[in-house]
mmCIF file of C-alpha atoms in Angstrom:
data_model
loop_
_atom_site.group_PDB
_atom_site.id
_atom_site.type_symbol
_atom_site.label_atom_id
_atom_site.label_comp_id
_atom_site.label_asym_id
_atom_site.label_seq_id
_atom_site.Cartn_x
_atom_site.Cartn_y
_atom_site.Cartn_z
ATOM 1 C CA MET A 1 90.349 75.400 112.291
ATOM 2 C CA THR A 2 93.709 74.718 113.908
ATOM 3 C CA ILE A 3 96.241 77.538 113.695
ATOM 4 C CA PHE A 4 99.591 76.440 112.312
ATOM 5 C CA TYR A 5 102.050 76.423 115.224
ATOM 6 C CA GLY A 6 104.504 78.478 113.210
ATOM 7 C CA TRP A 7 102.140 81.450 113.457
ATOM 8 C CA ARG A 8 102.128 81.129 117.236
ATOM 9 C CA MET A 9 105.903 81.278 117.112
ATOM 10 C CA THR A 10 105.671 84.324 114.856
ATOM 11 C CA ALA A 11 103.450 86.092 117.398
ATOM 12 C CA ALA A 12 105.851 85.172 120.218
ATOM 13 C CA ALA A 13 108.828 86.417 118.179
ATOM 14 C CA CYS A 14 106.979 89.686 117.548
ATOM 15 C CA GLY A 15 106.394 90.001 121.305
ATOM 16 C CA ILE A 16 110.077 89.428 122.089
ATOM 17 C CA GLN A 17 111.074 92.031 119.510
ATOM 18 C CA PHE A 18 108.585 94.419 121.133
ATOM 19 C CA LEU A 19 110.214 93.944 124.536
ATOM 20 C CA LEU A 20 113.691 94.318 123.073
ATOM 21 C CA ALA A 21 112.811 97.541 121.268
ATOM 22 C CA SER A 22 110.730 99.162 124.006
ATOM 23 C CA LEU A 23 112.991 98.318 126.956
ATOM 24 C CA VAL A 24 116.465 98.515 125.391
ATOM 25 C CA LEU A 25 116.866 99.715 121.813
ATOM 26 C CA GLN A 26 114.418 102.624 121.729
ATOM 27 C CA SER A 27 114.765 103.555 125.415
ATOM 28 C CA PHE A 28 118.565 103.619 125.557
ATOM 29 C CA GLY A 29 118.574 107.273 124.566
ATOM 30 C CA LEU A 30 116.355 108.068 127.564
ATOM 31 C CA TYR A 31 118.997 106.726 129.948
ATOM 32 C CA ILE A 32 121.735 108.721 128.217
ATOM 33 C CA ALA A 33 119.739 111.958 128.459
ATOM 34 C CA ILE A 34 118.913 111.490 132.147
ATOM 35 C CA LEU A 35 122.277 110.103 133.281
ATOM 36 C CA SER A 36 124.049 112.997 131.594
ATOM 37 C CA ASP A 37 122.163 115.375 133.891
ATOM 38 C CA GLU A 38 122.084 113.331 137.085
ATOM 39 C CA MET A 39 125.568 111.813 137.049
ATOM 40 C CA GLY A 40 127.359 114.611 135.226
ATOM 41 C CA TRP A 41 128.822 112.200 132.677
ATOM 42 C CA SER A 42 129.457 113.592 129.202
ATOM 43 C CA LYS A 43 127.287 112.531 126.285
ATOM 44 C CA THR A 44 130.431 111.311 124.539
ATOM 45 C CA ALA A 45 131.284 109.010 127.446
ATOM 46 C CA LEU A 46 127.702 107.734 127.647
ATOM 47 C CA SER A 47 127.333 107.172 123.923
ATOM 48 C CA ALA A 48 130.533 105.121 124.024
ATOM 49 C CA ALA A 49 128.372 102.428 125.633
ATOM 50 C CA ALA A 50 126.441 102.190 122.360
ATOM 51 C CA ALA A 51 129.744 101.771 120.538
ATOM 52 C CA LEU A 52 130.653 98.960 122.937
ATOM 53 C CA GLN A 53 127.328 97.284 122.159
ATOM 54 C CA SER A 54 128.045 97.452 118.435
ATOM 55 C CA VAL A 55 131.544 96.043 118.925
ATOM 56 C CA GLU A 56 130.103 93.246 121.058
ATOM 57 C CA SER A 57 127.598 92.386 118.329
ATOM 58 C CA ALA A 58 130.362 92.289 115.715
ATOM 59 C CA VAL A 59 132.572 90.068 117.872
ATOM 60 C CA ILE A 60 129.867 87.689 119.027
ATOM 61 C CA GLY A 61 128.166 87.423 115.630
ATOM 62 C CA PRO A 62 130.197 84.533 114.149
ATOM 63 C CA LEU A 63 130.132 82.691 117.495
ATOM 64 C CA LEU A 64 126.389 83.201 117.776
ATOM 65 C CA GLY A 65 125.849 81.557 114.400
ATOM 66 C CA TRP A 66 127.813 78.482 115.493
ATOM 67 C CA VAL A 67 125.995 78.282 118.840
ATOM 68 C CA VAL A 68 122.566 78.522 117.169
ATOM 69 C CA ASP A 69 123.529 75.742 114.740
ATOM 70 C CA ARG A 70 124.850 73.623 117.597
ATOM 71 C CA PHE A 71 122.167 74.069 120.268
ATOM 72 C CA GLY A 72 119.208 75.540 118.391
ATOM 73 C CA SER A 73 117.763 79.030 118.464
ATOM 74 C CA PRO A 74 115.047 78.336 121.116
ATOM 75 C CA VAL A 75 117.697 77.634 123.765
ATOM 76 C CA MET A 76 119.628 80.773 122.864
ATOM 77 C CA ILE A 77 116.489 82.925 122.871
ATOM 78 C CA ARG A 78 115.608 81.813 126.413
ATOM 79 C CA PHE A 79 119.105 82.537 127.661
ATOM 80 C CA GLY A 80 119.094 85.873 125.865
ATOM 81 C CA VAL A 81 115.868 87.055 127.463
ATOM 82 C CA VAL A 82 117.202 86.289 130.942
ATOM 83 C CA ILE A 83 120.592 87.915 130.281
ATOM 84 C CA MET A 84 118.937 91.027 128.859
ATOM 85 C CA GLY A 85 116.668 91.268 131.907
ATOM 86 C CA LEU A 86 119.581 90.867 134.306
ATOM 87 C CA GLY A 87 121.486 93.580 132.458
ATOM 88 C CA LEU A 88 118.582 95.990 132.941
ATOM 89 C CA CYS A 89 118.299 95.073 136.613
ATOM 90 C CA GLY A 90 122.038 95.677 137.009
ATOM 91 C CA LEU A 91 121.638 99.051 135.312
ATOM 92 C CA SER A 92 119.316 100.125 138.116
ATOM 93 C CA GLN A 93 122.167 99.719 140.621
ATOM 94 C CA ILE A 94 125.099 101.417 138.857
ATOM 95 C CA GLU A 95 127.105 104.219 140.461
ATOM 96 C CA THR A 96 130.061 104.514 138.086
ATOM 97 C CA LEU A 97 130.629 104.915 134.351
ATOM 98 C CA PRO A 98 132.434 101.540 134.059
ATOM 99 C CA GLY A 99 129.391 99.966 135.696
ATOM 100 C CA PHE A 100 127.215 101.562 133.020
ATOM 101 C CA TYR A 101 129.495 100.148 130.332
ATOM 102 C CA ALA A 102 129.371 96.679 131.891
ATOM 103 C CA CYS A 103 125.574 96.669 132.006
ATOM 104 C CA ALA A 104 125.423 97.936 128.420
ATOM 105 C CA VAL A 105 127.580 95.015 127.287
ATOM 106 C CA VAL A 106 125.460 92.509 129.246
ATOM 107 C CA MET A 107 122.287 93.934 127.689
ATOM 108 C CA ALA A 108 123.909 93.746 124.254
ATOM 109 C CA ILE A 109 124.814 90.087 124.743
ATOM 110 C CA GLY A 110 121.277 89.287 125.837
ATOM 111 C CA SER A 111 119.834 91.265 122.938
ATOM 112 C CA SER A 112 122.027 89.348 120.489
ATOM 113 C CA PHE A 113 120.946 85.995 121.917
ATOM 114 C CA CYS A 114 117.216 86.801 121.724
ATOM 115 C CA GLY A 115 117.243 89.303 118.875
ATOM 116 C CA TYR A 116 116.567 89.381 115.175
ATOM 117 C CA PHE A 117 119.039 86.691 114.073
ATOM 118 C CA PRO A 118 118.045 83.818 116.407
ATOM 119 C CA LEU A 119 114.351 84.638 115.973
ATOM 120 C CA SER A 120 114.718 84.663 112.188
ATOM 121 C CA VAL A 121 116.516 81.319 112.237
ATOM 122 C CA ALA A 122 113.706 79.869 114.347
ATOM 123 C CA LEU A 123 110.982 81.027 111.954
ATOM 124 C CA VAL A 124 112.875 80.060 108.809
ATOM 125 C CA GLN A 125 112.781 76.439 109.989
ATOM 126 C CA TRP A 126 108.966 76.600 110.048
ATOM 127 C CA PHE A 127 108.085 78.593 106.943
ATOM 128 C CA GLU A 128 108.707 78.221 103.232
ATOM 129 C CA ARG A 129 105.666 79.490 101.299
ATOM 130 C CA GLN A 130 104.867 82.366 103.695
ATOM 131 C CA ARG A 131 108.337 82.979 105.067
ATOM 132 C CA ALA A 132 108.515 86.658 104.083
ATOM 133 C CA ARG A 133 105.179 87.369 105.735
ATOM 134 C CA ALA A 134 106.222 85.650 108.952
ATOM 135 C CA LEU A 135 109.523 87.564 109.113
ATOM 136 C CA SER A 136 107.742 90.857 108.411
ATOM 137 C CA ILE A 137 105.262 90.257 111.209
ATOM 138 C CA MET A 138 108.124 89.460 113.552
ATOM 139 C CA SER A 139 109.914 92.671 112.512
ATOM 140 C CA SER A 140 106.820 94.726 113.286
ATOM 141 C CA GLY A 141 107.592 94.085 116.956
ATOM 142 C CA LEU A 142 110.583 96.437 116.670
ATOM 143 C CA ALA A 143 108.338 99.216 115.381
ATOM 144 C CA LEU A 144 105.620 98.525 117.942
ATOM 145 C CA GLY A 145 108.238 98.758 120.683
ATOM 146 C CA GLY A 146 108.572 102.459 120.002
ATOM 147 C CA LEU A 147 104.975 102.938 121.095
ATOM 148 C CA ALA A 148 106.019 102.071 124.660
ATOM 149 C CA VAL A 149 108.825 104.653 124.850
ATOM 150 C CA PRO A 150 106.515 107.395 126.241
ATOM 151 C CA LEU A 151 105.480 104.973 128.995
ATOM 152 C CA VAL A 152 109.128 104.281 129.902
ATOM 153 C CA ALA A 153 109.813 108.024 129.879
ATOM 154 C CA TRP A 154 106.829 108.645 132.154
ATOM 155 C CA VAL A 155 108.036 106.003 134.627
ATOM 156 C CA MET A 156 111.477 107.637 134.646
ATOM 157 C CA GLN A 157 110.055 111.092 135.346
ATOM 158 C CA THR A 158 107.599 109.805 137.968
ATOM 159 C CA TRP A 159 109.651 107.231 139.885
ATOM 160 C CA GLY A 160 113.190 107.698 138.591
ATOM 161 C CA TRP A 161 115.420 105.964 136.066
ATOM 162 C CA ARG A 162 116.544 103.299 138.553
ATOM 163 C CA THR A 163 112.965 102.150 139.092
ATOM 164 C CA ALA A 164 112.382 102.200 135.335
ATOM 165 C CA ALA A 165 115.467 100.046 134.711
ATOM 166 C CA LEU A 166 114.552 97.544 137.430
ATOM 167 C CA ALA A 167 110.936 97.322 136.266
ATOM 168 C CA SER A 168 112.133 96.895 132.676
ATOM 169 C CA GLY A 169 114.452 94.035 133.653
ATOM 170 C CA LEU A 170 111.745 92.198 135.575
ATOM 171 C CA THR A 171 109.258 92.752 132.750
ATOM 172 C CA ALA A 172 111.727 91.371 130.208
ATOM 173 C CA ILE A 173 112.136 88.157 132.208
ATOM 174 C CA LEU A 174 108.559 87.653 133.416
ATOM 175 C CA ILE A 175 106.986 88.280 129.996
ATOM 176 C CA GLY A 176 109.847 87.408 127.674
ATOM 177 C CA LEU A 177 110.633 83.986 129.112
ATOM 178 C CA PRO A 178 107.111 82.555 128.567
ATOM 179 C CA LEU A 179 107.210 83.930 125.017
ATOM 180 C CA ALA A 180 110.604 82.325 124.453
ATOM 181 C CA ARG A 181 109.239 78.964 125.601
ATOM 182 C CA VAL A 182 106.810 79.043 122.656
ATOM 183 C CA MET A 183 109.748 78.674 120.267
ATOM 184 C CA VAL A 184 110.348 75.133 118.976
ATOM 185 C CA ARG A 185 113.405 74.242 116.929
ATOM 186 C CA ARG A 186 111.672 72.497 113.996
ATOM 187 C CA PRO A 187 108.195 71.327 112.964
ATOM 188 C CA GLN A 188 109.203 67.674 113.122
ATOM 189 C CA ASP A 189 109.608 67.997 116.892
ATOM 190 C CA LEU A 190 105.820 68.415 117.071
ATOM 191 C CA GLY A 191 105.002 65.976 114.280
ATOM 192 C CA LEU A 192 104.306 68.799 111.796
ATOM 193 C CA GLN A 193 105.627 69.833 108.394
ATOM 194 C CA VAL A 194 107.180 73.048 107.149
ATOM 195 C CA ASP A 195 104.649 75.523 105.778
ATOM 196 C CA GLY A 196 104.690 75.068 102.014
ATOM 197 C CA ALA A 197 106.416 71.675 102.153
ATOM 198 C CA THR A 198 106.111 69.789 98.874
ATOM 199 C CA HIS A 199 106.597 66.292 100.211
ATOM 200 C CA ALA A 200 106.350 64.275 103.406
ATOM 201 C CA PRO A 201 109.057 64.735 106.018
ATOM 202 C CA VAL A 202 112.030 62.415 106.023
ATOM 203 C CA PRO A 203 113.261 61.126 109.409
ATOM 204 C CA LEU A 204 116.459 62.804 110.492
ATOM 205 C CA GLN A 205 119.639 60.778 110.725
ATOM 206 C CA PRO A 206 121.965 61.295 113.710
ATOM 207 C CA GLY A 207 123.837 64.577 113.236
ATOM 208 C CA GLU A 208 121.821 65.579 110.152
ATOM 209 C CA SER A 209 120.808 69.238 109.812
ATOM 210 C CA SER A 210 117.076 69.956 110.019
ATOM 211 C CA ILE A 211 117.308 72.396 107.116
ATOM 212 C CA LYS A 212 117.273 69.443 104.710
ATOM 213 C CA VAL A 213 113.849 68.296 105.855
ATOM 214 C CA SER A 214 110.749 68.894 103.733
ATOM 215 C CA GLU A 215 112.216 71.673 101.605
ATOM 216 C CA PRO A 216 111.415 72.219 97.923
ATOM 217 C CA LEU A 217 114.113 72.270 95.270
ATOM 218 C CA ARG A 218 116.166 75.472 95.413
ATOM 219 C CA ARG A 219 119.753 76.591 95.136
ATOM 220 C CA GLU A 220 121.721 76.379 98.375
ATOM 221 C CA PHE A 221 125.062 78.020 99.182
ATOM 222 C CA THR A 222 127.775 77.055 101.599
ATOM 223 C CA ALA A 223 129.191 79.879 103.717
ATOM 224 C CA THR A 224 132.297 80.050 101.522
ATOM 225 C CA GLN A 225 130.250 80.200 98.321
ATOM 226 C CA ALA A 226 128.011 82.942 99.738
ATOM 227 C CA LEU A 227 131.034 85.055 100.722
ATOM 228 C CA ARG A 228 132.200 84.947 97.085
ATOM 229 C CA THR A 229 128.991 86.469 95.705
ATOM 230 C CA LYS A 230 128.396 90.187 95.138
ATOM 231 C CA ALA A 231 124.853 89.814 96.448
ATOM 232 C CA PHE A 232 126.074 88.828 99.928
ATOM 233 C CA TRP A 233 128.342 91.866 100.211
ATOM 234 C CA TYR A 234 125.719 94.244 98.812
ATOM 235 C CA LEU A 235 123.255 93.025 101.453
ATOM 236 C CA ALA A 236 125.813 93.069 104.277
ATOM 237 C CA ILE A 237 127.224 96.520 103.505
ATOM 238 C CA GLY A 238 123.820 98.046 102.768
ATOM 239 C CA HIS A 239 122.308 96.683 105.977
ATOM 240 C CA GLY A 240 125.358 97.795 107.963
ATOM 241 C CA LEU A 241 125.180 101.368 106.655
ATOM 242 C CA ALA A 242 121.465 101.507 107.449
ATOM 243 C CA LEU A 243 122.153 100.384 111.015
ATOM 244 C CA VAL A 244 124.708 103.191 111.425
ATOM 245 C CA VAL A 245 121.873 105.679 110.921
ATOM 246 C CA VAL A 246 119.380 103.779 113.097
ATOM 247 C CA THR A 247 121.837 103.382 115.980
ATOM 248 C CA SER A 248 122.900 107.020 115.850
ATOM 249 C CA VAL A 249 119.294 108.212 116.017
ATOM 250 C CA ASN A 250 118.414 105.834 118.850
ATOM 251 C CA VAL A 251 121.386 107.001 120.922
ATOM 252 C CA HIS A 252 121.341 110.768 120.345
ATOM 253 C CA ALA A 253 117.836 111.819 119.256
ATOM 254 C CA ILE A 254 116.317 112.154 122.729
ATOM 255 C CA THR A 255 119.326 114.040 124.101
ATOM 256 C CA HIS A 256 119.205 116.418 121.129
ATOM 257 C CA MET A 257 115.491 117.063 121.581
ATOM 258 C CA LYS A 258 115.946 117.595 125.317
ATOM 259 C CA GLU A 259 119.013 119.844 125.268
ATOM 260 C CA GLY A 260 118.932 121.328 121.776
ATOM 261 C CA LEU A 261 115.205 121.805 121.274
ATOM 262 C CA GLY A 262 114.064 122.214 124.886
ATOM 263 C CA TYR A 263 111.689 119.212 124.940
ATOM 264 C CA THR A 264 110.957 117.297 128.117
ATOM 265 C CA VAL A 265 111.912 113.623 128.267
ATOM 266 C CA SER A 266 108.238 112.672 127.919
ATOM 267 C CA GLN A 267 107.826 114.878 124.844
ATOM 268 C CA ALA A 268 110.957 113.412 123.288
ATOM 269 C CA GLY A 269 109.621 109.916 123.969
ATOM 270 C CA PHE A 270 106.411 110.859 122.169
ATOM 271 C CA ILE A 271 108.410 111.966 119.108
ATOM 272 C CA ILE A 272 110.216 108.623 119.097
ATOM 273 C CA MET A 273 106.805 106.952 119.171
ATOM 274 C CA LEU A 274 105.732 108.911 116.084
ATOM 275 C CA MET A 275 108.949 107.913 114.328
ATOM 276 C CA THR A 276 108.365 104.249 115.020
ATOM 277 C CA LEU A 277 104.780 104.528 113.772
ATOM 278 C CA GLY A 278 106.317 105.412 110.429
ATOM 279 C CA GLN A 279 108.562 102.378 110.760
ATOM 280 C CA LEU A 280 105.507 100.206 111.422
ATOM 281 C CA VAL A 281 103.834 101.469 108.255
ATOM 282 C CA GLY A 282 106.966 100.593 106.304
ATOM 283 C CA VAL A 283 107.161 97.089 107.785
ATOM 284 C CA LEU A 284 103.511 96.348 107.038
ATOM 285 C CA PHE A 285 103.884 97.690 103.495
ATOM 286 C CA GLY A 286 106.936 95.486 103.060
ATOM 287 C CA ALA A 287 104.953 92.462 104.266
ATOM 288 C CA TRP A 288 102.262 93.209 101.689
ATOM 289 C CA LEU A 289 104.856 93.555 98.914
#
């Protein structure tokens, strides 16, 4: 039995999310905790890098949507993986706080290009009937990434944070790039149909959007129409408030456990792993629902 190619893309997207979470999102707090001790920089100054990342995501968001529509998410995902890896490699060489900020912004740009939005767009083009399941499986990569935080913490304590950052950057490129190459813009490029398609594919006309191909009848919104609905703003504001909590925990939890509770960096990394195990349970339960 041949496995639908969309599921291969789902597995690759899950792997990219795993790398993103384990090497950047969940491990960022480790760098803040260690750099605060080694460089003497304040936690406020270090956490400002997280604020810069959030500002970058807000600024680049509308542009990212246009770029994905124009060039396709697979291209952006490949670029994003490389940029994220280079940002981590640059982090291993910093000596100043502005250098830390610069690397944080580069990592944020790479994370945006290969993160949840471009990956979701890629999978949405392939799935209709089992779209929610595919997106849930992809999201599980973020939770699974937390399982690698103790390993990153161990590398930092054994060989230093610079080695950990350099190894993370090389890992992101060497593993992430092959995963990114699995992504294909639309099923028609491989002579396939969308999962759950109700009729045969129609050849695309020059300049025609692929979203019109092989889709069942459903209500579609333009961007302007969506912005006028309460549902859009409920989703946007609710998701934004949730991310405030998630980002705050990712940035400050390890430092709090290290300085406030007396945990070692490895012990704090283990607690983060337990937290993300709970996240994994929630994601899998959501997929079942």
